[in-house]
Structures are given as structure tokens and as C-alpha cells.
Coordinates of N, CA, C and O and ligand atoms in Angstrom, one line a residue:
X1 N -2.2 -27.5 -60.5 CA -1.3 -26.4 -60.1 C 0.0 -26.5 -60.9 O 0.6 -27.5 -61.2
X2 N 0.2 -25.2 -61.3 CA 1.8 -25.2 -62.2 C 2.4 -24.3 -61.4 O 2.0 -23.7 -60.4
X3 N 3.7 -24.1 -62.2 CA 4.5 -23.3 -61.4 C 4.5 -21.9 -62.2 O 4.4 -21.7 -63.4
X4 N 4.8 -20.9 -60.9 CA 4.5 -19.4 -61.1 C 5.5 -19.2 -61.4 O 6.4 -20.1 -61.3
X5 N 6.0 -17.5 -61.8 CA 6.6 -17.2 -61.7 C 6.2 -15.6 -61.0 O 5.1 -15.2 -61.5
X6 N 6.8 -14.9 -60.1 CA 6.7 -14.1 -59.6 C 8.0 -13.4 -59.4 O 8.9 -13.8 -58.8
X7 N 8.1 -11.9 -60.2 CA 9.4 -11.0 -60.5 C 10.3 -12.0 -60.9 O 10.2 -13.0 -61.7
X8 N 11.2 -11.6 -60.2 CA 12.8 -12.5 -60.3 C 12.5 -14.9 -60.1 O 13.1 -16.0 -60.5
X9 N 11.7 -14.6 -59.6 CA 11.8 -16.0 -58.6 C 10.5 -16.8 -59.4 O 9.5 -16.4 -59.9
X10 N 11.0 -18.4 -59.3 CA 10.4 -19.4 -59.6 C 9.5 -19.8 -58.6 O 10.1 -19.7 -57.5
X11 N 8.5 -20.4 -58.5 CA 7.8 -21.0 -57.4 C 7.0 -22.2 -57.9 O 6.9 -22.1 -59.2
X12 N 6.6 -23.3 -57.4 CA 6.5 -24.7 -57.9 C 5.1 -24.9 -56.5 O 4.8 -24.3 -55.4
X13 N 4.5 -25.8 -57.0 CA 2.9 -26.4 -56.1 C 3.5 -26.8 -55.2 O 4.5 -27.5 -55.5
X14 N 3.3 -26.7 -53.8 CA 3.4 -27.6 -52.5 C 2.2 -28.2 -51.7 O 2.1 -29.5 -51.6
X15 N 1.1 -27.2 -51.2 CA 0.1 -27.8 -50.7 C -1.1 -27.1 -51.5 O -1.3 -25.9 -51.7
X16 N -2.0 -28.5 -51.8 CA -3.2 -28.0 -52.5 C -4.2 -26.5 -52.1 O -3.8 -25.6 -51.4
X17 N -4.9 -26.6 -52.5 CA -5.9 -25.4 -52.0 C -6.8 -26.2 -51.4 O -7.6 -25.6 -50.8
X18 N -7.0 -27.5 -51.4 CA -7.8 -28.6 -50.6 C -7.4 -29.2 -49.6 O -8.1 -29.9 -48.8
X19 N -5.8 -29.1 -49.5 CA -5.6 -29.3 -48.0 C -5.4 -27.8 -47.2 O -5.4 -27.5 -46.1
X20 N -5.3 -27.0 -48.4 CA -5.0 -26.0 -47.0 C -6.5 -25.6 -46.4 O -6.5 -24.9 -45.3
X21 N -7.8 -25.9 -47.1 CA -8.6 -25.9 -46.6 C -8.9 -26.8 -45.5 O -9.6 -26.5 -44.5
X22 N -8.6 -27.8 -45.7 CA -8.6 -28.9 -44.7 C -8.0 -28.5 -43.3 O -8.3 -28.6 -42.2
X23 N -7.5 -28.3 -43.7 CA -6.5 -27.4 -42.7 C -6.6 -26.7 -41.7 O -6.3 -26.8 -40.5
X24 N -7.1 -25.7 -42.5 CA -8.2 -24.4 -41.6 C -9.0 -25.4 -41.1 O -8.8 -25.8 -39.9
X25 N -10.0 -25.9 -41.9 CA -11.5 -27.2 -41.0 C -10.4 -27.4 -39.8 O -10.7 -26.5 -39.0
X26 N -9.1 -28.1 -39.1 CA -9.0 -28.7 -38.2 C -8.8 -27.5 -37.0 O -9.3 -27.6 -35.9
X27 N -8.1 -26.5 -37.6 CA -7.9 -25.1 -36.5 C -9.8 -25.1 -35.8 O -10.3 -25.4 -34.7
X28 N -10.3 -24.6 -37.0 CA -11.8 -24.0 -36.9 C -12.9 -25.0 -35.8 O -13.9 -24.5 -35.2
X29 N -12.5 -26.2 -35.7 CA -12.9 -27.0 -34.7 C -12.0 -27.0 -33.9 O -12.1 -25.7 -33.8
X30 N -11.5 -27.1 -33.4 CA -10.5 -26.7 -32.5 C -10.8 -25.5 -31.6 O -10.8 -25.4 -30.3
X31 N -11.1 -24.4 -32.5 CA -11.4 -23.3 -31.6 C -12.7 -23.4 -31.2 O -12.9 -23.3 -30.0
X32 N -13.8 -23.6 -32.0 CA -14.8 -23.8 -31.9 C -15.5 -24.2 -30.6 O -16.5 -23.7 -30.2
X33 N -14.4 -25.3 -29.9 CA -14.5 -26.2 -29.1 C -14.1 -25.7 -28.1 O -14.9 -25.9 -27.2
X34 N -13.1 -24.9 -27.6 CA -12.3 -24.4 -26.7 C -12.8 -23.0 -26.6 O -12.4 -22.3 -25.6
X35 N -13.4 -22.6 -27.3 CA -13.8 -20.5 -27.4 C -15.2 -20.9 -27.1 O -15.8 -19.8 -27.1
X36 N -16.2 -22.1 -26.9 CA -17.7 -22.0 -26.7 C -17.9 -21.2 -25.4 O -17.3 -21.4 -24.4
X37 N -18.9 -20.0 -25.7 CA -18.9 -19.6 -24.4 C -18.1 -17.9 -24.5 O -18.8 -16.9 -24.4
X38 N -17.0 -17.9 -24.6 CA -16.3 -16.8 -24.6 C -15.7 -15.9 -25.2 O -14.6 -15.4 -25.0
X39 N -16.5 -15.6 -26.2 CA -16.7 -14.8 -27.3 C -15.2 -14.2 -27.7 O -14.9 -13.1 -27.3
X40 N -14.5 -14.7 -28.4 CA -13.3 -14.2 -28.5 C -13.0 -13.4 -29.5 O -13.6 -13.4 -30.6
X41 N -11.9 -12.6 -29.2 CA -11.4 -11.5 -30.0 C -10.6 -11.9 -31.2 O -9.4 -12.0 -30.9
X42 N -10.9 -12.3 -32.4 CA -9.8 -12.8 -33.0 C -9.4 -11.5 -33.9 O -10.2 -10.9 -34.6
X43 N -7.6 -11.2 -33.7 CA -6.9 -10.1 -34.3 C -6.0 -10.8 -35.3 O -5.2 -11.7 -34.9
X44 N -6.3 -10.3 -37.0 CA -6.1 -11.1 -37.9 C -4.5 -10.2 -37.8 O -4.7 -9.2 -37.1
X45 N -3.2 -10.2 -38.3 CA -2.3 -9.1 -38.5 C -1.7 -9.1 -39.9 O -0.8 -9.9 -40.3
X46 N -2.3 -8.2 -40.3 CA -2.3 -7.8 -42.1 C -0.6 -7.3 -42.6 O 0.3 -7.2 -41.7
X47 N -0.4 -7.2 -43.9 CA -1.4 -8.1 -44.4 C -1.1 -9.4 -44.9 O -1.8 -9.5 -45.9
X48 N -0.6 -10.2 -44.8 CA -0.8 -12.3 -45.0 C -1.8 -12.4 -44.5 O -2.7 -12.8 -45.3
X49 N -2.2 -12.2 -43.4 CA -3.6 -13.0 -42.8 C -5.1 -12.7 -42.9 O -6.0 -13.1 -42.2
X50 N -5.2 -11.8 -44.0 CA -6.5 -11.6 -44.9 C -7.1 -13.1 -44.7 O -7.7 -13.7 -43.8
X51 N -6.6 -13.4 -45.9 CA -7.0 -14.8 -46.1 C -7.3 -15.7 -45.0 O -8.4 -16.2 -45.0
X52 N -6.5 -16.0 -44.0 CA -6.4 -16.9 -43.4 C -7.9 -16.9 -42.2 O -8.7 -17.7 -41.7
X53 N -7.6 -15.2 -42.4 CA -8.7 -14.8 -41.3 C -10.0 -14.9 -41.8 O -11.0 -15.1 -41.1
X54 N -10.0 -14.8 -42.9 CA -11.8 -14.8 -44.0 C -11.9 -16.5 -43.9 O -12.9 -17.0 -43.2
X55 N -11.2 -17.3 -44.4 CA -11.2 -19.1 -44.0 C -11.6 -19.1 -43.1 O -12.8 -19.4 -43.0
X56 N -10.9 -18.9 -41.9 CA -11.3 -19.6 -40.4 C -12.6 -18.8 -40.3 O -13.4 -19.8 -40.4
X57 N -13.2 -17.9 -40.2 CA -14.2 -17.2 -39.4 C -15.6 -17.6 -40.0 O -16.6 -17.8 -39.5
X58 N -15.3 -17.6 -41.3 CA -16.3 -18.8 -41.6 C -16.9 -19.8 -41.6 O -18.1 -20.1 -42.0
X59 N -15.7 -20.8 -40.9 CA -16.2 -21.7 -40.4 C -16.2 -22.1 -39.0 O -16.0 -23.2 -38.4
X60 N -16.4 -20.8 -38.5 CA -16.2 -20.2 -36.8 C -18.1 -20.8 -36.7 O -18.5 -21.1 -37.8
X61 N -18.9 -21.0 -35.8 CA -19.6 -21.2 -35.2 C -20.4 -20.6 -34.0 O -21.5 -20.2 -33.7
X62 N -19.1 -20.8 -33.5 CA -19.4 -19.9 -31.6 C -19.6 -17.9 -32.1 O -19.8 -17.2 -33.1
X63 N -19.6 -17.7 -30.9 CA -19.6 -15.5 -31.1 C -18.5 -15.6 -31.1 O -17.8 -16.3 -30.4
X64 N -18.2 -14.7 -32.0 CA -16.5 -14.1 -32.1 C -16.6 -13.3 -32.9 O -17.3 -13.4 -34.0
X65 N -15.3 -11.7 -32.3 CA -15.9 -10.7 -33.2 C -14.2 -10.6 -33.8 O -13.3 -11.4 -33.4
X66 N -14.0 -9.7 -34.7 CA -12.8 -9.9 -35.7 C -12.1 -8.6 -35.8 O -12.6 -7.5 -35.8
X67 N -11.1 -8.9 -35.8 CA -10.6 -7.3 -35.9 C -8.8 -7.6 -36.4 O -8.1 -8.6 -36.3
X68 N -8.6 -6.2 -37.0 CA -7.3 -6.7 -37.8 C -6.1 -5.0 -37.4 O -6.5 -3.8 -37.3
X69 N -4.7 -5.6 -37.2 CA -3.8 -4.3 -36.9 C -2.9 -5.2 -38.0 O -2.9 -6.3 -38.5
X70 N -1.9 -4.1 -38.1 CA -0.7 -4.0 -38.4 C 0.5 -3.9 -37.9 O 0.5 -3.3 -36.8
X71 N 1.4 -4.4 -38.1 CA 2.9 -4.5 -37.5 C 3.8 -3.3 -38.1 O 4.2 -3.4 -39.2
X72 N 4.2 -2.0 -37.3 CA 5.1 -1.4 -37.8 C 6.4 -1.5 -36.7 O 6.5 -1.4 -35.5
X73 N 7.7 -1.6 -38.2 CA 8.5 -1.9 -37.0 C 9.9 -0.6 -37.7 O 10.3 -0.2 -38.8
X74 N 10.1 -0.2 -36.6 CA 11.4 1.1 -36.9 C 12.6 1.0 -35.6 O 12.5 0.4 -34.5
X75 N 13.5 1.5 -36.2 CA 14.8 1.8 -35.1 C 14.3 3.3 -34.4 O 14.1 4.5 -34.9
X76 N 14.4 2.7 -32.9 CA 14.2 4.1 -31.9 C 15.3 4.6 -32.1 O 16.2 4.0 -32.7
X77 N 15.3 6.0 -31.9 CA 16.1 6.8 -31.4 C 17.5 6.2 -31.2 O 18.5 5.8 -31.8
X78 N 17.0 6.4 -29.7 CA 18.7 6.0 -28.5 C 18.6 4.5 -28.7 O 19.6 3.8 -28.6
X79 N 17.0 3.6 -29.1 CA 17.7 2.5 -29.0 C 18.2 1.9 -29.6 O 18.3 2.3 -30.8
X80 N 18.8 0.4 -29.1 CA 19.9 -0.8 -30.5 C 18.9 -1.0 -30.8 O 18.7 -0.6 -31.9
X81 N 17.8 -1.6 -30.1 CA 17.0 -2.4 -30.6 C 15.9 -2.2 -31.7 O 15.8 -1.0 -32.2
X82 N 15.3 -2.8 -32.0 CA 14.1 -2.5 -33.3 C 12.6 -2.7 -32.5 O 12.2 -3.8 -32.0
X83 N 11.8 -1.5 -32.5 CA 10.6 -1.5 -31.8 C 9.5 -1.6 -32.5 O 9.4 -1.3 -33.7
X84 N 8.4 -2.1 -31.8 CA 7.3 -2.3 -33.3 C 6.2 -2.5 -32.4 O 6.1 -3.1 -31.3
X85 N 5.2 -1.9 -33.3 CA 3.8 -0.9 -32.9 C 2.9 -1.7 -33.3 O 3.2 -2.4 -34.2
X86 N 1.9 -1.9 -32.8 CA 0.4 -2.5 -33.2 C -0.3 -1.0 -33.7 O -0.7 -0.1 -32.9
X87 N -0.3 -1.1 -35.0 CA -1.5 0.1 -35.7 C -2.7 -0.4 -36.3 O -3.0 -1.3 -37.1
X88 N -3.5 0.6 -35.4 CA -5.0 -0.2 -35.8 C -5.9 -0.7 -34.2 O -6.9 -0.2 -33.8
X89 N -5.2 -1.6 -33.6 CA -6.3 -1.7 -32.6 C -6.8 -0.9 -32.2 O -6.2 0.0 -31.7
X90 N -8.3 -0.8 -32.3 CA -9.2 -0.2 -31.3 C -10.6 -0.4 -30.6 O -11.5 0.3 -30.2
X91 N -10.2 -1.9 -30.7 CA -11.1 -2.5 -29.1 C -10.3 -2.5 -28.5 O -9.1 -2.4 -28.8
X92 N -11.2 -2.8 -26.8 CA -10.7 -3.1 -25.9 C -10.6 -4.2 -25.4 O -11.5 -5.0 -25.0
X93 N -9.0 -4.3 -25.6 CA -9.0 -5.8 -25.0 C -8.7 -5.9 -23.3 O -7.9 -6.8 -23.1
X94 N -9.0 -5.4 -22.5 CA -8.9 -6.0 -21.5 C -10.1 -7.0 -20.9 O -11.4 -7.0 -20.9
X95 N -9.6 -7.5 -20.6 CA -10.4 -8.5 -19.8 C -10.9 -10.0 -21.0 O -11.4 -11.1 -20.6
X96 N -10.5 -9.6 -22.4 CA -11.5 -10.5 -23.4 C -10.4 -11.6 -23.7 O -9.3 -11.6 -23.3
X97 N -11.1 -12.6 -24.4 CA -9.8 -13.4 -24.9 C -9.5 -13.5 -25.8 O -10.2 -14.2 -26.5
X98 N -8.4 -13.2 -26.3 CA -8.1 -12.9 -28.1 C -6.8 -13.9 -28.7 O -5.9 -14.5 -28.1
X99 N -7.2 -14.0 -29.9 CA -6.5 -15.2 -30.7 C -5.7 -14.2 -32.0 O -6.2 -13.4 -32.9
X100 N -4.8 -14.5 -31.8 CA -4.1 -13.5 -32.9 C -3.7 -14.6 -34.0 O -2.9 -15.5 -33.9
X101 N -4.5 -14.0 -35.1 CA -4.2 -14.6 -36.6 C -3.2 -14.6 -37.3 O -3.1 -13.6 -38.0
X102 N -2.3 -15.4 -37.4 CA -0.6 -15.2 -38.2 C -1.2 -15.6 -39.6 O -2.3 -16.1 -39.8
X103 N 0.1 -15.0 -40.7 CA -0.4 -16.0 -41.7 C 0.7 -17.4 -41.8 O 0.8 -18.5 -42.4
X104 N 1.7 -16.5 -40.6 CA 3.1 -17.4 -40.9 C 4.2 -17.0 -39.8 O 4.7 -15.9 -39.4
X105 N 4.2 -18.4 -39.5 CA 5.2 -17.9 -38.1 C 6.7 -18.3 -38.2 O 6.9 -19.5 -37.8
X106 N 8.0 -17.4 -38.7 CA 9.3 -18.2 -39.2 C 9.9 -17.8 -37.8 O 9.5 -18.4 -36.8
X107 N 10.8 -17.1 -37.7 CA 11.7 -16.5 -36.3 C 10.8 -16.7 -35.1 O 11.2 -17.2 -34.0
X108 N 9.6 -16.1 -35.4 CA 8.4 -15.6 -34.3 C 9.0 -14.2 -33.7 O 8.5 -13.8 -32.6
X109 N 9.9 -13.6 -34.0 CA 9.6 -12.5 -33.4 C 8.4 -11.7 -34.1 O 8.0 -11.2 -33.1
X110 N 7.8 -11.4 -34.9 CA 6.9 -10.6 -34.8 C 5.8 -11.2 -33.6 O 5.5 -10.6 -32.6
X111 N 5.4 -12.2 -33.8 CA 4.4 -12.8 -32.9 C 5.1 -12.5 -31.5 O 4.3 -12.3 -30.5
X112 N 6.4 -12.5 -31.1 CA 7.0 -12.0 -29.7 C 6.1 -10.0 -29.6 O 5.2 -9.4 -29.0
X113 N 7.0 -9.8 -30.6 CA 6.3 -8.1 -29.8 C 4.7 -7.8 -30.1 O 4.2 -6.8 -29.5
X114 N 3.5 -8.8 -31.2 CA 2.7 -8.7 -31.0 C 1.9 -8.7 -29.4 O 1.1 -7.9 -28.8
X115 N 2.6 -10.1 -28.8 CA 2.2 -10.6 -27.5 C 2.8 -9.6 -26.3 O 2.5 -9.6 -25.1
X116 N 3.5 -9.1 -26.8 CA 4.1 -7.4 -25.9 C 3.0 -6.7 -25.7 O 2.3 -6.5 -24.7
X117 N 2.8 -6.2 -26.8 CA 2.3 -5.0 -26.9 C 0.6 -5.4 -26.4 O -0.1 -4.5 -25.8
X118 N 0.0 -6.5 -26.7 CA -1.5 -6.6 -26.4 C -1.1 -7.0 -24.7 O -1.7 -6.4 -23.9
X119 N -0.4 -7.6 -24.2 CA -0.5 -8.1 -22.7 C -0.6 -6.5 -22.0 O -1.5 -6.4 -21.1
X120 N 0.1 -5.6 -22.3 CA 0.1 -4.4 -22.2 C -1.4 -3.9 -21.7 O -1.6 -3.2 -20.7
X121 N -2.3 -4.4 -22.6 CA -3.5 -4.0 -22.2 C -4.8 -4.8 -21.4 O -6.0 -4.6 -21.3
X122 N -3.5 -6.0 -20.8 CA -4.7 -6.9 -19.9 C -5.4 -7.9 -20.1 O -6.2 -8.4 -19.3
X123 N -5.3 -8.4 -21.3 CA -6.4 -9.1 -21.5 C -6.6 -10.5 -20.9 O -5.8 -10.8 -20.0
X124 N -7.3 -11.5 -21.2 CA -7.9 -12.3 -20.1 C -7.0 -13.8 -20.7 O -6.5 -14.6 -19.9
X125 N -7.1 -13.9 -22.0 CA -6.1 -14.6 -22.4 C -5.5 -14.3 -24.0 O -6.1 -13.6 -24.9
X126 N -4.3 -14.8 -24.1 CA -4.3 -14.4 -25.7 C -3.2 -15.2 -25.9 O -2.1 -15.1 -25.4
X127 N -4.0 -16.2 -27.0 CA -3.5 -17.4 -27.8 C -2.9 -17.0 -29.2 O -3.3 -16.0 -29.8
X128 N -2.0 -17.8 -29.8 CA -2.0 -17.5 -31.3 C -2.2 -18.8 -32.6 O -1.7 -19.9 -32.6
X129 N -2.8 -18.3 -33.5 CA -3.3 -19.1 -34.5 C -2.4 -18.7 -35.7 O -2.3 -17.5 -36.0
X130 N -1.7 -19.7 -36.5 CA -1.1 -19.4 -37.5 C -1.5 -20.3 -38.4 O -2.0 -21.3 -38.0
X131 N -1.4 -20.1 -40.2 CA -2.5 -20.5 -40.9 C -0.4 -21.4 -41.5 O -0.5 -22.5 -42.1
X132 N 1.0 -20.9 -41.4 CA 1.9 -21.8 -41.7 C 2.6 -21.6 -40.2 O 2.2 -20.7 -39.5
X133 N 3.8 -22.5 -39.6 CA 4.5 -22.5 -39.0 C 5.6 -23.5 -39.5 O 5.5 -24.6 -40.0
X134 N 7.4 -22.3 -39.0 CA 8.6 -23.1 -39.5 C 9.1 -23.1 -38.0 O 9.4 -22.3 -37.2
X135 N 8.8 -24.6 -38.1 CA 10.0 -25.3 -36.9 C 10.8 -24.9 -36.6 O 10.7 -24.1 -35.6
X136 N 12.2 -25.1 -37.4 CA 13.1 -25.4 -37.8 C 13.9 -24.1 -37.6 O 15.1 -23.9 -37.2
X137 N 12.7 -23.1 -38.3 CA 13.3 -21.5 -38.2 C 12.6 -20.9 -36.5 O 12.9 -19.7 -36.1
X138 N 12.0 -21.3 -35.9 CA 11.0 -20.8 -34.4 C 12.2 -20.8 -33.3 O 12.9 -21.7 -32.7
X139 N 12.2 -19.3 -33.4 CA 13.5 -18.7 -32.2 C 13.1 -18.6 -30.8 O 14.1 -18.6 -30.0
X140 N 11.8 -18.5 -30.4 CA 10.8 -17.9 -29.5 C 10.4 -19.2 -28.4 O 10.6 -20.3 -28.9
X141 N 10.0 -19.3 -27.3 CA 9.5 -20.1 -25.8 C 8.2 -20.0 -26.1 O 7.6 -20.9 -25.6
X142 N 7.6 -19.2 -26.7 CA 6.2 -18.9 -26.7 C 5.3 -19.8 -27.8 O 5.5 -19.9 -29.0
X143 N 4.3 -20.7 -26.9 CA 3.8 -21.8 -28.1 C 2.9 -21.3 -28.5 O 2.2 -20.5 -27.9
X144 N 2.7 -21.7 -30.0 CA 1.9 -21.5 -31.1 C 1.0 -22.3 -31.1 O 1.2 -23.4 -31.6
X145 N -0.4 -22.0 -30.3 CA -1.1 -22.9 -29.9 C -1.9 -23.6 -31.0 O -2.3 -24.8 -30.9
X146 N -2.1 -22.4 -32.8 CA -3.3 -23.6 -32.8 C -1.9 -23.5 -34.5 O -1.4 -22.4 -34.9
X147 N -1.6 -24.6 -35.0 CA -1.0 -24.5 -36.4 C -2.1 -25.3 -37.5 O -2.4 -26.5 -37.5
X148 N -2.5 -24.2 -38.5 CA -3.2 -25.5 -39.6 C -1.9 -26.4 -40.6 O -2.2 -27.4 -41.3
X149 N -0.4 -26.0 -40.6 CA 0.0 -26.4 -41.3 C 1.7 -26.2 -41.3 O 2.2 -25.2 -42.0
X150 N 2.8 -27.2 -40.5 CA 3.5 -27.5 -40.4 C 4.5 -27.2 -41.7 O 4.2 -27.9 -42.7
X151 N 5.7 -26.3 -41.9 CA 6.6 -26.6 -43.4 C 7.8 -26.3 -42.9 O 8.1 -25.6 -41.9
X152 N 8.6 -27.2 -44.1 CA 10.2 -26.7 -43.2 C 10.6 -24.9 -44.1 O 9.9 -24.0 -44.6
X153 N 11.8 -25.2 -43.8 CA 12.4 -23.8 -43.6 C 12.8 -23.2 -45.1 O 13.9 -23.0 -45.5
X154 N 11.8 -23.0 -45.7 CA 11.8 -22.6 -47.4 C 10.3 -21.4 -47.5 O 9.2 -21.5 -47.0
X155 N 10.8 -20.3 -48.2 CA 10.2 -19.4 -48.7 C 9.2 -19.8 -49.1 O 9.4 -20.7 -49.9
X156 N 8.0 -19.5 -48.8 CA 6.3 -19.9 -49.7 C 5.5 -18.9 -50.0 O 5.8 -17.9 -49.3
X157 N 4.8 -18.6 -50.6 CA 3.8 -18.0 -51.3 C 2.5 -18.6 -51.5 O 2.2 -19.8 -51.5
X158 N 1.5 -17.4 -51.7 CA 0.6 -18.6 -52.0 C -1.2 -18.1 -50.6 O -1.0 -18.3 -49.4
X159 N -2.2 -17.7 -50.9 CA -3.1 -18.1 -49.8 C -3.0 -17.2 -48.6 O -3.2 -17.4 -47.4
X160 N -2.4 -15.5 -49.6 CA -2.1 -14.7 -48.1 C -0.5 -14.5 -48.6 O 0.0 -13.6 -48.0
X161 N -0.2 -14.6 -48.8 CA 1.3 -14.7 -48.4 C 2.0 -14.4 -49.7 O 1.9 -15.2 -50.7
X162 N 3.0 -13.1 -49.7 CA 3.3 -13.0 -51.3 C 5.2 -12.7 -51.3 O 6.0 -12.8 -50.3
X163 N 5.4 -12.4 -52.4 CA 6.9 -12.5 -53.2 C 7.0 -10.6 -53.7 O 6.7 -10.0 -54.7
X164 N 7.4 -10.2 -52.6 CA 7.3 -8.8 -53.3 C 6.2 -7.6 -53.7 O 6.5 -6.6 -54.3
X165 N 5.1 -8.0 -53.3 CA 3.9 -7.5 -53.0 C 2.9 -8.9 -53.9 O 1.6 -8.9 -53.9
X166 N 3.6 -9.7 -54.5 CA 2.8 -10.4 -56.1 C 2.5 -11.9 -55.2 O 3.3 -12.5 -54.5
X167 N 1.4 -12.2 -55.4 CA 1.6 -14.1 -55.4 C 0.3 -14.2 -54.3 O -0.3 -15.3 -54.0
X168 N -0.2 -12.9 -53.9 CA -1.3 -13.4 -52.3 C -2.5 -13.9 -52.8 O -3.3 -14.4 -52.0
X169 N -2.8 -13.9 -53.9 CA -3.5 -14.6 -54.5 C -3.7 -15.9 -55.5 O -4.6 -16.2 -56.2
X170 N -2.8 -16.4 -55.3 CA -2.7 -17.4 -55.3 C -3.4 -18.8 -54.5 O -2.8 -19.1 -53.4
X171 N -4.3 -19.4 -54.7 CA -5.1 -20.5 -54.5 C -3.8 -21.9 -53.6 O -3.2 -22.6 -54.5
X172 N -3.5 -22.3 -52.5 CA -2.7 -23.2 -52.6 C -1.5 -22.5 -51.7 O -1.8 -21.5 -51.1
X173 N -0.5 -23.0 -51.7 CA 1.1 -22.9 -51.1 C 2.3 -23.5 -52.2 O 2.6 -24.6 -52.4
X174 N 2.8 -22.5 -52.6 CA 3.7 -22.7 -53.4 C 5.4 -22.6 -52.7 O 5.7 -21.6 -52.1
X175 N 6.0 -23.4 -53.0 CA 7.3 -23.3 -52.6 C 8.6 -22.6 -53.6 O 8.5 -22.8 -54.8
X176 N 9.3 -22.2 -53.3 CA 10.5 -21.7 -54.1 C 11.3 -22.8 -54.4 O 11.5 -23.8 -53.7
X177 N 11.8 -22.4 -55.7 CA 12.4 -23.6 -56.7 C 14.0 -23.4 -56.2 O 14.6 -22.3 -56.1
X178 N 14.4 -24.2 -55.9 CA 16.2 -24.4 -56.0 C 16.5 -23.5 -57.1 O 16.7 -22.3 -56.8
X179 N 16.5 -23.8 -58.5 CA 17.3 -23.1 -59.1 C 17.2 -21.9 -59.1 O 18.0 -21.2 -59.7
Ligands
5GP201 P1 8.9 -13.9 -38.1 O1 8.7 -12.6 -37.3 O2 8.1 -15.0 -37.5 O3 10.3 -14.2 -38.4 O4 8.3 -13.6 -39.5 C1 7.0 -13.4 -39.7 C2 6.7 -12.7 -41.0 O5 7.7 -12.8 -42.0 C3 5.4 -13.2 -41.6 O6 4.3 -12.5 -41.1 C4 5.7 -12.9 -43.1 O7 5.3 -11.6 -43.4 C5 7.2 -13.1 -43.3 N1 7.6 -14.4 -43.7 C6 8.3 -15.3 -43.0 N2 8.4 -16.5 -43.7 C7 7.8 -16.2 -44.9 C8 7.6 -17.0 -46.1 O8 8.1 -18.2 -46.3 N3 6.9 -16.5 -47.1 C9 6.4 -15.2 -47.1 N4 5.8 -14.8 -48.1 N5 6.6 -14.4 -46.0 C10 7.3 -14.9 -44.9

């Protein structure tokens, strides 16, 4: 692995494309083991978690069916606050149990109004799986049940995950350079 460059910004190798597979393998048992039986919904939320979602499901096992929305987020009207839409669902989740695919969990508010808007419709449980999680930056009470891969509080790229629309293709996890 060398280092990219993507627009303005430098990026440098962090985690191979052989651990991040490794990685996934430990989620993918994990669920494996815990979803036998109960056919779960997993909702990947685009787009970072392309990737993450095509890894794991392949080495899924049990029934599980797949499905992918979007996050749109806008200022209401009257309100202060910033609201944001699940676009795209259209199974029904009530009653099923669904695993929502991050590619990367920093503040966690998106994974907050994700878990809004699906409880909304009942469902029986709904876990979340993230393919990075930042400690360090995790604002949220809400646990991130399954993580393939722990990083501190630095911009990455790399495996899903890009720099201005550029870099999701990238093989691996690349970190941003200091200088
Ligand atoms: P949160 O709502 O948890 O603060 O942020 C989640 C979203 O922010 C991710 O789905 C991703 O789009 C973006 N994000 C957060 N940290 C990074 C990062 O280090 N690299 C990239 N490429 N996107 C990030």
C-alpha cells in the first residue's frame, strides 16, 4: 500500500485490506450465531456501506434478506433542529429484526435518527453493525452492537468510504497525513 492522493488531501496506509477482511470474518460470525433462526433484515445505508454490506453478506450463512436506504438530512421549516429521512425503505419492518449496516460511526448521530425513524415502524429488534467506529468522537447512549474495527478520531478513506466523492475504492483504510 502507498499513499494516495485524493483532491487537495494526502492519505497514507492504516489497515490492510487483509485485516479489514478479517474483520468483517469476526462481525460475520458473530451474527451468524446470534441471527440463526431469525431471518434478519439487514439495511446497508448508502452510500459507505456498499462495500461493507457486499463483505459481510457473503459471508452471512443463516437467511437474511438485504436492503439498502439513504440518509437525507434538511432544515425544517419552523424547526432549529436538522431532520432526516430514511429514503428508500420499502419492506416492512414490523415485527422483523433488522441490523443496520454503517460504514462508519463518528458523532453517531446519523445512526441516532436512523434508530428514530425505523422504531417508528415496530420492529422486533434493531441492532447496528458498523464496518469503522470513533470512540473518542461517539456522542450517542446507544450501543453499537457489532464493530469490525475500532480507530481513533482521524479522517479515513478507503473500503466504502471517500474524500469528496474519490477514494471508495480503495482496497484497505487509509488515514490522513498531518501535513
Ligand atoms: P456521524 O453521524 O456518526 O457523526 O457520522 C457518520 C457519517 O459521517 C458516516 O456515515 C460518514 O459518511 C461520515 N464520516 C464520519 N467520519 C468519517 C471519516 O473518517 N471518513 C469518511 N470518509 N467519512 C466519515
Amino acid at each position: 500500500m502507498n499513499r494516495v492522493r485524493l483532491h487537495d488531501k494526502e492519505f497514507e496506509p492504516y489497515i490492510s485490506e487483509r485485516d479489514v477482511a478479517s474483520a468483517i470474518d469476526k462481525v460475520a460470525a458473530r451474527l451468524n450465531t446470534d441471527y440463526a433462526g431469525k431471518r434478519p433484515l439487514l439495511i446497508g445505508v448508502l452510500n459507505g456501506a456498499f462495500f461493507f454490506a457486499a463483505e459481510l453478506v457473503k459471508r452471512l450463512t443463516i437467511e437474511c434478506e438485504v436492503s439498502f436506504v439513504k440518509v437525507a438530512s434538511y432544515h425544517g421549516t419552523r424547526s432549529t433542529g436538522k431532520v432526516s429521512e430514511l429514503i428508500g425503505l420499502s419492506e416492512r419492518i414490523e415485527g422483523r429484526h433488522v441490523v443496520v449496516l454503517e460504514d462508519i460511526v463518528d458523532t453517531g448521530s446519523t445512526v441516532r435518527h436512523i434508530l428514530d425513524s425505523l422504531n417508528d415502524h415496530h420492529p422486533a429488534s434493531v441492532r447496528i453493525a458498523a464496518l469503522l467506529f470513533k470512540p473518542e468522537a461517539y456522542k450517542q447512549d446507544i450501543p453499537i452492537d457489532y464493530v469490525a474495527q475500532e480507530i481513533p478520531n482521524a479522517f479515513v478513506v478507503g473500503s466504502g468510504l471517500d474524500h469528496d466523492g474519490l477514494g471508495r475504492n480503495l482496497p484497505g483504510i487509509y488515514t490522513i497525513t498531518e501535513s
